[in-house]
Amino acid sequence: RKEVEQDPGPFNVPEGATVAFNCTYSNSASQSFFWYRQDCRKEPKLLMSVYSSGNEDGRFTAQLNRASQYISLLIRDSKLSDSATYLCVVSHTGRRALTFGSGTRLQVQP
Amino acid sequence: NAGVTQTPKFQVLKTGQSMTLQCAQDMNHNSMYWYRQDPGMGLRLIYYSASEGTTDKGEVPNGYNVSRLNKREFSLRLESAAPSQTSVYFCASSETTGTNYGYTFGSGTRLTVV
């Protein structure tokens, strides 16, 4: 079983739609959580950290459920420019580097 | 702001050839990492360096060696390239290996081994 699992998609949504991605992690000792965005043939870039109380950054909302060991990302009012792969990322003190999920691909259509 | 710079951007090698991928960061970060990304596999950690003078193996270290030349530079060497090493390689850096720090990535090296 992968340590971080994501639905690969693609999620095809129209502009203006609301879309949500989930990610599950297997290590209960995981401490920090992030969402990264990766455009086609580009490097991953930090989108947002995920805090226990949930957090929002503009149209993006991240939630953490430690009991069920999953993280979610909600995108409201989708834009064409949101088309990318979204990587769920986890860290824990037992490993001194981040663990990346395989990503969920989003395609926003006009 | 250059951030993390990787060279080369593209490379084609023949099986058995060697090469070194270069990475440099100008953010005064202590920790640096090498990942490879393959379709459907996500990013997998090859080696990392928590601080200048230290290196440690990651998830997939076989066939690779690294050198933390100084605080800025962290190179990855393939001694005898194999087709299974065809991949996109990303270097990254962070302030420390602490769990709260995200990474800054370089733009990647696309390597094909034929």
PDB file of C-alpha atoms in Angstrom:
ATOM      1  CA  ARG A   1       0.000   0.000   0.000  1.00  0.00           C
ATOM      2  CA  LYS A   2       1.335   3.440  -0.899  1.00  0.00           C
ATOM      3  CA  GLU A   3       2.017   5.768   1.997  1.00  0.00           C
ATOM      4  CA  VAL A   4       0.058   8.579   0.324  1.00  0.00           C
ATOM      5  CA  GLU A   5      -2.799   7.701  -2.021  1.00  0.00           C
ATOM      6  CA  GLN A   6      -4.647   9.923  -4.449  1.00  0.00           C
ATOM      7  CA  ASP A   7      -7.202   9.367  -7.164  1.00  0.00           C
ATOM      8  CA  PRO A   8      -5.220  10.042 -10.359  1.00  0.00           C
ATOM      9  CA  GLY A   9      -8.253  11.480 -12.185  1.00  0.00           C
ATOM     10  CA  PRO A  10      -8.486  13.260 -14.511  1.00  0.00           C
ATOM     11  CA  PHE A  11     -11.219  15.418 -13.076  1.00  0.00           C
ATOM     12  CA  ASN A  12     -12.808  17.278 -15.970  1.00  0.00           C
ATOM     13  CA  VAL A  13     -14.880  20.233 -14.768  1.00  0.00           C
ATOM     14  CA  PRO A  14     -16.358  23.345 -16.423  1.00  0.00           C
ATOM     15  CA  GLU A  15     -15.160  26.808 -15.564  1.00  0.00           C
ATOM     16  CA  GLY A  16     -16.826  28.105 -12.429  1.00  0.00           C
ATOM     17  CA  ALA A  17     -17.389  24.667 -10.933  1.00  0.00           C
ATOM     18  CA  THR A  18     -16.401  23.586  -7.454  1.00  0.00           C
ATOM     19  CA  VAL A  19     -14.167  20.533  -7.293  1.00  0.00           C
ATOM     20  CA  ALA A  20     -12.756  18.578  -4.374  1.00  0.00           C
ATOM     21  CA  PHE A  21      -9.858  16.150  -4.120  1.00  0.00           C
ATOM     22  CA  ASN A  22      -9.151  13.756  -1.298  1.00  0.00           C
ATOM     23  CA  CYS A  23      -5.921  12.141  -0.257  1.00  0.00           C
ATOM     24  CA  THR A  24      -5.357   9.403   2.315  1.00  0.00           C
ATOM     25  CA  TYR A  25      -2.155   8.701   4.220  1.00  0.00           C
ATOM     26  CA  SER A  26      -1.221   5.508   5.998  1.00  0.00           C
ATOM     27  CA  ASN A  27       1.245   6.649   8.666  1.00  0.00           C
ATOM     28  CA  SER A  28      -0.547   7.866  11.772  1.00  0.00           C
ATOM     29  CA  ALA A  29       2.687   9.593  12.886  1.00  0.00           C
ATOM     30  CA  SER A  30       2.429  12.040   9.995  1.00  0.00           C
ATOM     31  CA  GLN A  31       2.713  15.587  11.280  1.00  0.00           C
ATOM     32  CA  SER A  32       2.726  18.074   8.433  1.00  0.00           C
ATOM     33  CA  PHE A  33       0.637  18.187   5.312  1.00  0.00           C
ATOM     34  CA  PHE A  34       0.821  20.177   2.120  1.00  0.00           C
ATOM     35  CA  TRP A  35      -0.749  20.538  -1.275  1.00  0.00           C
ATOM     36  CA  TYR A  36       1.588  21.158  -4.195  1.00  0.00           C
ATOM     37  CA  ARG A  37       0.620  22.086  -7.709  1.00  0.00           C
ATOM     38  CA  GLN A  38       2.496  20.765 -10.737  1.00  0.00           C
ATOM     39  CA  ASP A  39       1.916  22.074 -14.236  1.00  0.00           C
ATOM     40  CA  CYS A  40       2.666  19.850 -17.196  1.00  0.00           C
ATOM     41  CA  ARG A  41       6.421  19.319 -17.599  1.00  0.00           C
ATOM     42  CA  LYS A  42       7.188  21.743 -14.763  1.00  0.00           C
ATOM     43  CA  GLU A  43       8.424  21.444 -11.206  1.00  0.00           C
ATOM     44  CA  PRO A  44       6.055  21.090  -8.228  1.00  0.00           C
ATOM     45  CA  LYS A  45       5.243  24.315  -6.414  1.00  0.00           C
ATOM     46  CA  LEU A  46       3.831  24.718  -2.932  1.00  0.00           C
ATOM     47  CA  LEU A  47       0.147  25.612  -3.089  1.00  0.00           C
ATOM     48  CA  MET A  48      -0.667  25.614   0.601  1.00  0.00           C
ATOM     49  CA  SER A  49       0.039  23.987   3.913  1.00  0.00           C
ATOM     50  CA  VAL A  50      -2.783  22.122   5.629  1.00  0.00           C
ATOM     51  CA  TYR A  51      -3.462  22.946   9.254  1.00  0.00           C
ATOM     52  CA  SER A  52      -5.431  20.926  11.779  1.00  0.00           C
ATOM     53  CA  SER A  53      -8.164  23.552  11.976  1.00  0.00           C
ATOM     54  CA  GLY A  54      -8.445  23.786   8.210  1.00  0.00           C
ATOM     55  CA  ASN A  55      -7.337  26.787   6.220  1.00  0.00           C
ATOM     56  CA  GLU A  56      -8.375  28.863   3.267  1.00  0.00           C
ATOM     57  CA  ASP A  57      -6.449  30.811   0.691  1.00  0.00           C
ATOM     58  CA  GLY A  58      -8.732  32.644  -1.706  1.00  0.00           C
ATOM     59  CA  ARG A  59     -10.655  30.054  -3.716  1.00  0.00           C
ATOM     60  CA  PHE A  60      -8.739  27.161  -2.134  1.00  0.00           C
ATOM     61  CA  THR A  61      -9.693  25.422   1.104  1.00  0.00           C
ATOM     62  CA  ALA A  62      -7.703  22.619   2.714  1.00  0.00           C
ATOM     63  CA  GLN A  63      -8.998  20.322   5.432  1.00  0.00           C
ATOM     64  CA  LEU A  64      -7.311  17.690   7.572  1.00  0.00           C
ATOM     65  CA  ASN A  65      -9.055  14.770   9.253  1.00  0.00           C
ATOM     66  CA  ARG A  66      -6.522  13.046  11.494  1.00  0.00           C
ATOM     67  CA  ALA A  67      -8.972  10.437  12.789  1.00  0.00           C
ATOM     68  CA  SER A  68      -9.657   9.162   9.281  1.00  0.00           C
ATOM     69  CA  GLN A  69      -6.192  10.065   7.984  1.00  0.00           C
ATOM     70  CA  TYR A  70      -7.244  12.057   4.992  1.00  0.00           C
ATOM     71  CA  ILE A  71      -6.671  15.508   3.586  1.00  0.00           C
ATOM     72  CA  SER A  72      -8.894  17.368   1.188  1.00  0.00           C
ATOM     73  CA  LEU A  73      -8.530  20.285  -1.194  1.00  0.00           C
ATOM     74  CA  LEU A  74     -11.560  22.243  -2.368  1.00  0.00           C
ATOM     75  CA  ILE A  75     -11.338  24.617  -5.307  1.00  0.00           C
ATOM     76  CA  ARG A  76     -14.226  27.022  -5.809  1.00  0.00           C
ATOM     77  CA  ASP A  77     -15.045  28.921  -8.996  1.00  0.00           C
ATOM     78  CA  SER A  78     -12.551  26.931 -11.070  1.00  0.00           C
ATOM     79  CA  LYS A  79     -10.473  28.822 -13.619  1.00  0.00           C
ATOM     80  CA  LEU A  80      -8.833  27.515 -16.771  1.00  0.00           C
ATOM     81  CA  SER A  81      -5.516  28.338 -15.110  1.00  0.00           C
ATOM     82  CA  ASP A  82      -6.280  25.855 -12.312  1.00  0.00           C
ATOM     83  CA  SER A  83      -5.677  23.005 -14.770  1.00  0.00           C
ATOM     84  CA  ALA A  84      -2.721  21.105 -13.316  1.00  0.00           C
ATOM     85  CA  THR A  85      -1.826  18.076 -11.227  1.00  0.00           C
ATOM     86  CA  TYR A  86      -2.306  18.481  -7.493  1.00  0.00           C
ATOM     87  CA  LEU A  87       0.097  16.577  -5.261  1.00  0.00           C
ATOM     88  CA  CYS A  88      -0.736  15.601  -1.696  1.00  0.00           C
ATOM     89  CA  VAL A  89       2.392  15.719   0.476  1.00  0.00           C
ATOM     90  CA  VAL A  90       3.015  14.406   3.974  1.00  0.00           C
ATOM     91  CA  SER A  91       5.881  14.452   6.440  1.00  0.00           C
ATOM     92  CA  HIS A  92       6.553  12.834   9.796  1.00  0.00           C
ATOM     93  CA  THR A  93       9.383  12.859  12.261  1.00  0.00           C
ATOM     94  CA  GLY A  94      10.446   9.315  11.430  1.00  0.00           C
ATOM     95  CA  ARG A  95      11.491  10.346   7.944  1.00  0.00           C
ATOM     96  CA  ARG A  96      13.507  13.436   7.219  1.00  0.00           C
ATOM     97  CA  ALA A  97      11.980  14.196   3.859  1.00  0.00           C
ATOM     98  CA  LEU A  98       8.551  14.766   2.393  1.00  0.00           C
ATOM     99  CA  THR A  99       6.518  11.910   0.921  1.00  0.00           C
ATOM    100  CA  PHE A 100       4.573  12.759  -2.212  1.00  0.00           C
ATOM    101  CA  GLY A 101       1.400  11.255  -3.575  1.00  0.00           C
ATOM    102  CA  SER A 102       1.186  10.474  -7.282  1.00  0.00           C
ATOM    103  CA  GLY A 103      -1.123  13.415  -7.888  1.00  0.00           C
ATOM    104  CA  THR A 104      -4.642  14.157  -9.074  1.00  0.00           C
ATOM    105  CA  ARG A 105      -4.994  15.722 -12.490  1.00  0.00           C
ATOM    106  CA  LEU A 106      -7.520  18.525 -12.938  1.00  0.00           C
ATOM    107  CA  GLN A 107      -8.656  19.777 -16.326  1.00  0.00           C
ATOM    108  CA  VAL A 108     -10.891  22.844 -16.287  1.00  0.00           C
ATOM    109  CA  GLN A 109     -12.805  23.242 -19.528  1.00  0.00           C
ATOM    110  CA  PRO A 110     -14.275  26.402 -21.068  1.00  0.00           C
TER     111      PRO A 110
ATOM    112  CA  ASN B   1      15.702  35.298  -7.477  1.00  0.00           C
ATOM    113  CA  ALA B   2      17.202  32.178  -8.990  1.00  0.00           C
ATOM    114  CA  GLY B   3      16.029  29.795  -6.234  1.00  0.00           C
ATOM    115  CA  VAL B   4      17.132  26.271  -7.200  1.00  0.00           C
ATOM    116  CA  THR B   5      19.040  25.825 -10.440  1.00  0.00           C
ATOM    117  CA  GLN B   6      19.516  22.451 -12.104  1.00  0.00           C
ATOM    118  CA  THR B   7      21.713  21.563 -15.040  1.00  0.00           C
ATOM    119  CA  PRO B   8      21.394  20.142 -17.605  1.00  0.00           C
ATOM    120  CA  LYS B   9      17.694  20.422 -18.469  1.00  0.00           C
ATOM    121  CA  PHE B  10      17.799  17.518 -20.930  1.00  0.00           C
ATOM    122  CA  GLN B  11      20.209  14.639 -21.435  1.00  0.00           C
ATOM    123  CA  VAL B  12      20.341  11.462 -23.484  1.00  0.00           C
ATOM    124  CA  LEU B  13      22.787   8.787 -22.358  1.00  0.00           C
ATOM    125  CA  LYS B  14      23.733   5.402 -23.678  1.00  0.00           C
ATOM    126  CA  THR B  15      23.538   2.443 -21.339  1.00  0.00           C
ATOM    127  CA  GLY B  16      26.711   2.280 -19.264  1.00  0.00           C
ATOM    128  CA  GLN B  17      27.650   5.934 -19.604  1.00  0.00           C
ATOM    129  CA  SER B  18      28.084   8.118 -16.546  1.00  0.00           C
ATOM    130  CA  MET B  19      27.008  11.640 -15.818  1.00  0.00           C
ATOM    131  CA  THR B  20      26.533  14.117 -13.000  1.00  0.00           C
ATOM    132  CA  LEU B  21      23.422  16.217 -12.469  1.00  0.00           C
ATOM    133  CA  GLN B  22      24.184  19.564 -10.870  1.00  0.00           C
ATOM    134  CA  CYS B  23      22.016  21.473  -8.408  1.00  0.00           C
ATOM    135  CA  ALA B  24      22.626  24.805  -6.693  1.00  0.00           C
ATOM    136  CA  GLN B  25      20.447  26.931  -4.431  1.00  0.00           C
ATOM    137  CA  ASP B  26      20.890  30.551  -3.418  1.00  0.00           C
ATOM    138  CA  MET B  27      18.396  30.687  -0.530  1.00  0.00           C
ATOM    139  CA  ASN B  28      20.894  29.747   2.189  1.00  0.00           C
ATOM    140  CA  HIS B  29      18.935  26.554   2.840  1.00  0.00           C
ATOM    141  CA  ASN B  30      20.518  23.845   4.964  1.00  0.00           C
ATOM    142  CA  SER B  31      18.788  20.826   3.444  1.00  0.00           C
ATOM    143  CA  MET B  32      18.778  19.552  -0.110  1.00  0.00           C
ATOM    144  CA  TYR B  33      17.130  16.604  -1.862  1.00  0.00           C
ATOM    145  CA  TRP B  34      17.108  14.608  -5.055  1.00  0.00           C
ATOM    146  CA  TYR B  35      13.847  13.065  -6.284  1.00  0.00           C
ATOM    147  CA  ARG B  36      12.923  11.193  -9.427  1.00  0.00           C
ATOM    148  CA  GLN B  37       9.470  11.316 -10.978  1.00  0.00           C
ATOM    149  CA  ASP B  38       8.053   8.555 -13.131  1.00  0.00           C
ATOM    150  CA  PRO B  39       4.530   8.333 -14.588  1.00  0.00           C
ATOM    151  CA  GLY B  40       2.058   7.000 -12.035  1.00  0.00           C
ATOM    152  CA  MET B  41       4.748   6.744  -9.344  1.00  0.00           C
ATOM    153  CA  GLY B  42       4.888  10.238  -7.936  1.00  0.00           C
ATOM    154  CA  LEU B  43       8.144  11.693  -6.698  1.00  0.00           C
ATOM    155  CA  ARG B  44      10.461   9.241  -4.998  1.00  0.00           C
ATOM    156  CA  LEU B  45      13.367  10.313  -2.830  1.00  0.00           C
ATOM    157  CA  ILE B  46      16.797   9.191  -4.028  1.00  0.00           C
ATOM    158  CA  TYR B  47      19.133  10.898  -1.553  1.00  0.00           C
ATOM    159  CA  TYR B  48      19.035  13.873   0.734  1.00  0.00           C
ATOM    160  CA  SER B  49      21.449  16.055   2.647  1.00  0.00           C
ATOM    161  CA  ALA B  50      20.175  17.406   5.943  1.00  0.00           C
ATOM    162  CA  SER B  51      23.084  19.822   6.227  1.00  0.00           C
ATOM    163  CA  GLU B  52      26.451  20.559   4.686  1.00  0.00           C
ATOM    164  CA  GLY B  53      28.731  17.551   5.070  1.00  0.00           C
ATOM    165  CA  THR B  54      25.991  14.943   5.504  1.00  0.00           C
ATOM    166  CA  THR B  55      24.140  12.746   3.027  1.00  0.00           C
ATOM    167  CA  ASP B  56      21.624   9.942   3.518  1.00  0.00           C
ATOM    168  CA  LYS B  57      19.848   7.409   1.352  1.00  0.00           C
ATOM    169  CA  GLY B  58      16.238   7.807   0.459  1.00  0.00           C
ATOM    170  CA  GLU B  59      13.718   5.373  -0.961  1.00  0.00           C
ATOM    171  CA  VAL B  60      15.489   4.512  -4.246  1.00  0.00           C
ATOM    172  CA  PRO B  61      19.278   5.094  -3.895  1.00  0.00           C
ATOM    173  CA  ASN B  62      20.595   2.137  -5.921  1.00  0.00           C
ATOM    174  CA  GLY B  63      22.624   3.184  -8.945  1.00  0.00           C
ATOM    175  CA  TYR B  64      23.210   6.727  -7.679  1.00  0.00           C
ATOM    176  CA  ASN B  65      25.758   8.625  -5.627  1.00  0.00           C
ATOM    177  CA  VAL B  66      25.641  12.159  -4.283  1.00  0.00           C
ATOM    178  CA  SER B  67      28.006  14.862  -3.121  1.00  0.00           C
ATOM    179  CA  ARG B  68      27.157  17.847  -0.964  1.00  0.00           C
ATOM    180  CA  LEU B  69      29.956  20.015  -2.274  1.00  0.00           C
ATOM    181  CA  ASN B  70      29.149  22.978  -0.032  1.00  0.00           C
ATOM    182  CA  LYS B  71      26.047  24.571   1.414  1.00  0.00           C
ATOM    183  CA  ARG B  72      24.839  25.702  -2.012  1.00  0.00           C
ATOM    184  CA  GLU B  73      25.534  22.664  -4.174  1.00  0.00           C
ATOM    185  CA  PHE B  74      24.285  19.073  -4.183  1.00  0.00           C
ATOM    186  CA  SER B  75      25.149  16.849  -7.138  1.00  0.00           C
ATOM    187  CA  LEU B  76      23.759  13.482  -8.228  1.00  0.00           C
ATOM    188  CA  ARG B  77      25.934  11.019 -10.132  1.00  0.00           C
ATOM    189  CA  LEU B  78      24.938   8.050 -12.247  1.00  0.00           C
ATOM    190  CA  GLU B  79      28.027   5.857 -12.528  1.00  0.00           C
ATOM    191  CA  SER B  80      26.685   3.422 -15.120  1.00  0.00           C
ATOM    192  CA  ALA B  81      23.364   4.508 -16.545  1.00  0.00           C
ATOM    193  CA  ALA B  82      20.603   1.964 -17.139  1.00  0.00           C
ATOM    194  CA  PRO B  83      17.326   2.328 -19.080  1.00  0.00           C
ATOM    195  CA  SER B  84      15.465   2.019 -15.746  1.00  0.00           C
ATOM    196  CA  GLN B  85      16.993   5.369 -14.784  1.00  0.00           C
ATOM    197  CA  THR B  86      15.102   7.144 -17.541  1.00  0.00           C
ATOM    198  CA  SER B  87      13.103   9.669 -15.563  1.00  0.00           C
ATOM    199  CA  VAL B  88      12.677  13.310 -14.627  1.00  0.00           C
ATOM    200  CA  TYR B  89      15.006  14.305 -11.804  1.00  0.00           C
ATOM    201  CA  PHE B  90      14.184  17.135  -9.434  1.00  0.00           C
ATOM    202  CA  CYS B  91      16.437  18.780  -6.927  1.00  0.00           C
ATOM    203  CA  ALA B  92      14.845  20.599  -4.001  1.00  0.00           C
ATOM    204  CA  SER B  93      15.904  22.545  -0.949  1.00  0.00           C
ATOM    205  CA  SER B  94      14.406  23.596   2.371  1.00  0.00           C
ATOM    206  CA  GLU B  95      15.517  25.518   5.434  1.00  0.00           C
ATOM    207  CA  THR B  96      15.847  22.301   7.412  1.00  0.00           C
ATOM    208  CA  THR B  97      14.457  18.777   7.343  1.00  0.00           C
ATOM    209  CA  GLY B  98      11.940  19.810   9.981  1.00  0.00           C
ATOM    210  CA  THR B  99       8.419  18.687   9.302  1.00  0.00           C
ATOM    211  CA  ASN B 100       6.889  22.121   8.850  1.00  0.00           C
ATOM    212  CA  TYR B 101       8.990  23.234   5.926  1.00  0.00           C
ATOM    213  CA  GLY B 102       7.921  22.966   2.345  1.00  0.00           C
ATOM    214  CA  TYR B 103      10.409  22.602  -0.466  1.00  0.00           C
ATOM    215  CA  THR B 104      11.548  24.762  -3.357  1.00  0.00           C
ATOM    216  CA  PHE B 105      12.199  22.715  -6.467  1.00  0.00           C
ATOM    217  CA  GLY B 106      14.453  23.199  -9.429  1.00  0.00           C
ATOM    218  CA  SER B 107      12.984  22.974 -12.921  1.00  0.00           C
ATOM    219  CA  GLY B 108      14.105  19.387 -13.422  1.00  0.00           C
ATOM    220  CA  THR B 109      16.397  17.321 -15.643  1.00  0.00           C
ATOM    221  CA  ARG B 110      14.778  15.043 -18.217  1.00  0.00           C
ATOM    222  CA  LEU B 111      17.066  12.064 -18.633  1.00  0.00           C
ATOM    223  CA  THR B 112      16.681   9.353 -21.246  1.00  0.00           C
ATOM    224  CA  VAL B 113      18.912   6.287 -21.189  1.00  0.00           C
ATOM    225  CA  VAL B 114      18.928   4.277 -24.414  1.00  0.00           C
TER     226      VAL B 114
END
